[in-house]
Short mmCIF file of C-alpha atoms in Angstrom, two decimals:
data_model
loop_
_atom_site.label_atom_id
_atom_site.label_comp_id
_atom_site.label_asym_id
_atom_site.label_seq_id
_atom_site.Cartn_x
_atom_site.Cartn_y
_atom_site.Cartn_z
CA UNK A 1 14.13 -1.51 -2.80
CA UNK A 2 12.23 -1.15 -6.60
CA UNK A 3 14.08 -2.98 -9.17
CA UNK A 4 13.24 -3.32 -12.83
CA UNK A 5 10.87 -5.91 -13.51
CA UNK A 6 9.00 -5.59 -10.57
CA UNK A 7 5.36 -5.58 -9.77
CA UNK A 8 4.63 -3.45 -6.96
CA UNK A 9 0.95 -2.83 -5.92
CA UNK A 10 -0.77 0.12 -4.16
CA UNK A 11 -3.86 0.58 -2.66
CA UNK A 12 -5.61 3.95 -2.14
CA UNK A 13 -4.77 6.96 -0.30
CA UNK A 14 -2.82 10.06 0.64
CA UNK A 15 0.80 7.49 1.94
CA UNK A 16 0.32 5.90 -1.24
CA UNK A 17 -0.05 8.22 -3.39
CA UNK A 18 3.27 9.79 -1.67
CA UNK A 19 4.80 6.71 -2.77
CA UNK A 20 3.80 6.86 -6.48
CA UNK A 21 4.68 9.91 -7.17
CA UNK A 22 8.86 9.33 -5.11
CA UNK A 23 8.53 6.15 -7.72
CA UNK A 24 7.73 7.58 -10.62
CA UNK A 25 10.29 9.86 -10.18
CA UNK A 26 12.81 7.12 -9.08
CA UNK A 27 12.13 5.51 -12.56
CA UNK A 28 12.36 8.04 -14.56
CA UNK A 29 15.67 9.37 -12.83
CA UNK A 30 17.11 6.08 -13.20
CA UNK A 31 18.51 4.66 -16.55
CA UNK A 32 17.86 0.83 -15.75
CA UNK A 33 14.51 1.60 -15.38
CA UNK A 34 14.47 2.31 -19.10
CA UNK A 35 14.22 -0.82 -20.42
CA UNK A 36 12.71 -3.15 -18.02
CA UNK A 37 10.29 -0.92 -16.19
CA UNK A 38 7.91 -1.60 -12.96
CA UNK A 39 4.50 -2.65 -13.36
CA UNK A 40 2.17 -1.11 -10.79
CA UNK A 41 -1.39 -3.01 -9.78
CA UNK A 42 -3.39 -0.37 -8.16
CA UNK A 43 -7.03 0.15 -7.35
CA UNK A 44 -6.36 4.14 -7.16
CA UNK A 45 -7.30 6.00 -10.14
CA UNK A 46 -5.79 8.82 -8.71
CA UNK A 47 -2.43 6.90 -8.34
CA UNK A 48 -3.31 5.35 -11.94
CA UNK A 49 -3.46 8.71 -13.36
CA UNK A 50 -0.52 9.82 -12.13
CA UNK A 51 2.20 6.88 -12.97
CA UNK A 52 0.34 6.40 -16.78
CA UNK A 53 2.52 9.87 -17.44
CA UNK A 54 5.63 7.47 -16.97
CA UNK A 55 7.33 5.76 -19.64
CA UNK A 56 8.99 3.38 -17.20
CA UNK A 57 6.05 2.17 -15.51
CA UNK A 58 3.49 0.03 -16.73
CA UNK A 59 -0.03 0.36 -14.76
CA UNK A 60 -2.86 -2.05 -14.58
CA UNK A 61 -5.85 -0.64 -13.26
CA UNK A 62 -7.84 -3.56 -10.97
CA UNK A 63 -11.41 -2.29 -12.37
CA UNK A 64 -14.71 -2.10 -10.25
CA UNK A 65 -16.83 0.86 -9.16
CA UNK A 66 -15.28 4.64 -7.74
CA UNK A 67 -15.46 5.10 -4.53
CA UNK A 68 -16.43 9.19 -4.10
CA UNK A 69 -13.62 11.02 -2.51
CA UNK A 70 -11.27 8.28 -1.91
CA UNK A 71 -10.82 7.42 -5.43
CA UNK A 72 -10.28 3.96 -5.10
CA UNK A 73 -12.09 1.20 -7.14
CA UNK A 74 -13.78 -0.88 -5.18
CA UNK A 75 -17.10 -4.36 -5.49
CA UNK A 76 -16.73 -7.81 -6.95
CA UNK A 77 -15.46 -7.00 -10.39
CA UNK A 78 -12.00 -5.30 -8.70
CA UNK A 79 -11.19 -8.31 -6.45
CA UNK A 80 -11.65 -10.73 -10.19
CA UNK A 81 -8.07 -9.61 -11.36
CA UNK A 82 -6.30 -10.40 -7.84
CA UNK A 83 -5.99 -14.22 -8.11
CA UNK A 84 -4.62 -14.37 -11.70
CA UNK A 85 -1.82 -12.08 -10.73
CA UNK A 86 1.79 -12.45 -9.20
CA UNK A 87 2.77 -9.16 -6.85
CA UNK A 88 6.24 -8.49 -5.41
CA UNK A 89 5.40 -6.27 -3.09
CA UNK A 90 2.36 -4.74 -1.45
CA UNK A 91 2.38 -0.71 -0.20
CA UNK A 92 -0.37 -1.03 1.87
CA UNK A 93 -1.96 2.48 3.05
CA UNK A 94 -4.36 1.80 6.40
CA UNK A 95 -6.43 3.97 8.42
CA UNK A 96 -5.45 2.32 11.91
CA UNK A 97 -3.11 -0.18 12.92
CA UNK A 98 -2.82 -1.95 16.41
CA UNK A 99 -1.32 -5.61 17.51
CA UNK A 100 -4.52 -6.81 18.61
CA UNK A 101 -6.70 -5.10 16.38
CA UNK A 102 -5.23 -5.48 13.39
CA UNK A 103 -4.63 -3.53 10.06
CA UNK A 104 -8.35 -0.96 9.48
CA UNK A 105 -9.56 1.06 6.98
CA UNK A 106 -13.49 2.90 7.35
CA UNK A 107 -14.62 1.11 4.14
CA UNK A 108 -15.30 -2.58 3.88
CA UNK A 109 -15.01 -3.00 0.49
CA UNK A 110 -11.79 -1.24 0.34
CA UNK A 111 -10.94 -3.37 3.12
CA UNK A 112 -11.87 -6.56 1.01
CA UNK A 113 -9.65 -5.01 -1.94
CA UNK A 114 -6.60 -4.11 -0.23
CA UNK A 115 -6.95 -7.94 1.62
CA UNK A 116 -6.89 -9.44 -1.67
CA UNK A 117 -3.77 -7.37 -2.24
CA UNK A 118 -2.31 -8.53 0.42
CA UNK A 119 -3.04 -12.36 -0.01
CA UNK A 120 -1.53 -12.39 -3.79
CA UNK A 121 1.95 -10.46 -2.63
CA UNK A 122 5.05 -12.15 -1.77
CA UNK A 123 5.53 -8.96 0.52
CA UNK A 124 3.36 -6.65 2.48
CA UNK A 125 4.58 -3.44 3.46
CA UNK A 126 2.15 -1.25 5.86
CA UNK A 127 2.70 2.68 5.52
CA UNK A 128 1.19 4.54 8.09
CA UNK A 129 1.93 7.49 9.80
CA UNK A 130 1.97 8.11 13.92
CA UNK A 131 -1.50 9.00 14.29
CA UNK A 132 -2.96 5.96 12.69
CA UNK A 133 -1.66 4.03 15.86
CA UNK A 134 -4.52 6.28 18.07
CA UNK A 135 -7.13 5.93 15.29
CA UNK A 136 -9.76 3.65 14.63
CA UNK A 137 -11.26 2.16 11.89
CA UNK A 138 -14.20 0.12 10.89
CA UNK A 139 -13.27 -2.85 9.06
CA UNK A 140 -10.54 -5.11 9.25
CA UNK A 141 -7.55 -5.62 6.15
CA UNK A 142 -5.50 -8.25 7.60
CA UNK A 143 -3.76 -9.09 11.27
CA UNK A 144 -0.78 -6.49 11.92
CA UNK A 145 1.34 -9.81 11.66
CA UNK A 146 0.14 -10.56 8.47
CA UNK A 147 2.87 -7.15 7.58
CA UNK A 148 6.71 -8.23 6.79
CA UNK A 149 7.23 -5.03 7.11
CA UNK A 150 5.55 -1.60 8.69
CA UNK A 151 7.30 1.87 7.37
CA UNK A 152 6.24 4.60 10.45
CA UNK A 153 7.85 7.95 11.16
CA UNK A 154 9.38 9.44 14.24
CA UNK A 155 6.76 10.80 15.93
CA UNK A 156 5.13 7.31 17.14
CA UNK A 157 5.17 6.71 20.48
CA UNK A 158 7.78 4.06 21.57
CA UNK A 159 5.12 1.50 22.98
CA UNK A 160 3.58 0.98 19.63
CA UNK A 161 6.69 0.00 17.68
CA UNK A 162 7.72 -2.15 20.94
CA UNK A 163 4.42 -3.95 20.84
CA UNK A 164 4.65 -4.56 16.64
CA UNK A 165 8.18 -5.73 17.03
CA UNK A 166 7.41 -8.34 20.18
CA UNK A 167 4.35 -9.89 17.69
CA UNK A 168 7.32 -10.21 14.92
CA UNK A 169 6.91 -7.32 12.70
CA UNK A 170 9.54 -5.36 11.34
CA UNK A 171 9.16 -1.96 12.16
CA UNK A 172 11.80 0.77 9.87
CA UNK A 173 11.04 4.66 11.04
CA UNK A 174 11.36 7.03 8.34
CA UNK A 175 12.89 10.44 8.85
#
């Protein structure tokens, strides 16, 4: 659950983005939101763009260099922010998740971004659809235990949330 006050943070990507857009609307659909507001730390400029539109929601931008077609910021000057700021919780959109493997993405320096996400939350929450659990990825964004909590939908296969849940991580299927 997004209450007022919080500061939520979102990485890059097509989950992500999802989730902007369901809390935008959330915020503006809800009258608490009105005077307290979320703040939303994001390297996305696409996901930047579209919750700066919202009165409720106040976004800070982490800064560094566009990434071409994934529109995420990435280099040094994005990962300078990270340690001088305090992050509820963590929506954290991966390319391929497995127990032993860990949390992936293709890019290493969104990799490095969305792992300094993840150290300066109180809570990580993985998003990640079935087919991410047969995917691969190049570089590594944290251990899958590193997640309090992975949000997955029905069409994973039964081994993969068995395996997550016997490591210790909460696994919620949507829909």
């Amino acid at each position: 659950d997004i209450h007022p006050g919080d500061v939520i943070a979102l990485n890059g990507g097509t989950t992500t983005t999802e989730i902007a857009q369901e809390l935008g609307r959330k915020c503006a659909a809800d009258p608490s939101f009105t005077s307290g507001g979320v703040t939303v730390v994001t390297n996305a400029v696409n996901i930047a763009y579209e919750l700066s539109v919202r009165d409720q929601v106040r976004v800070v931008v982490t800064g560094g260099v566009a990434r071409s077609r994934s529109y995420e910021l990435i280099g040094p000057l994005t990962e300078l922010i990270l340690p001088a700021i305090d992050v509820h919780t963590f929506f954290l959109g991966l390319d391929a998740i497995d127990v032993e493997r860990g949390v992936l993405t293709q890019n290493e320096g969104e990799a490095a971004v969305s792992a300094a996400l993840a150290r300066t939350a109180q809570r990580v929450i993985g998003v990640a659809d079935h087919t991410k659990f047969e995917a691969s990825g190049f570089a590594r964004i944290c251990a899958a235990t590193d997640l309090d909590l992975l949000i997955t939908d029905s069409g994973v296969a039964p081994e993969h949330v068995e395996a997550l849940r016997a490591a210790g991580v909460e696994v919620q299927i949507a829909g």
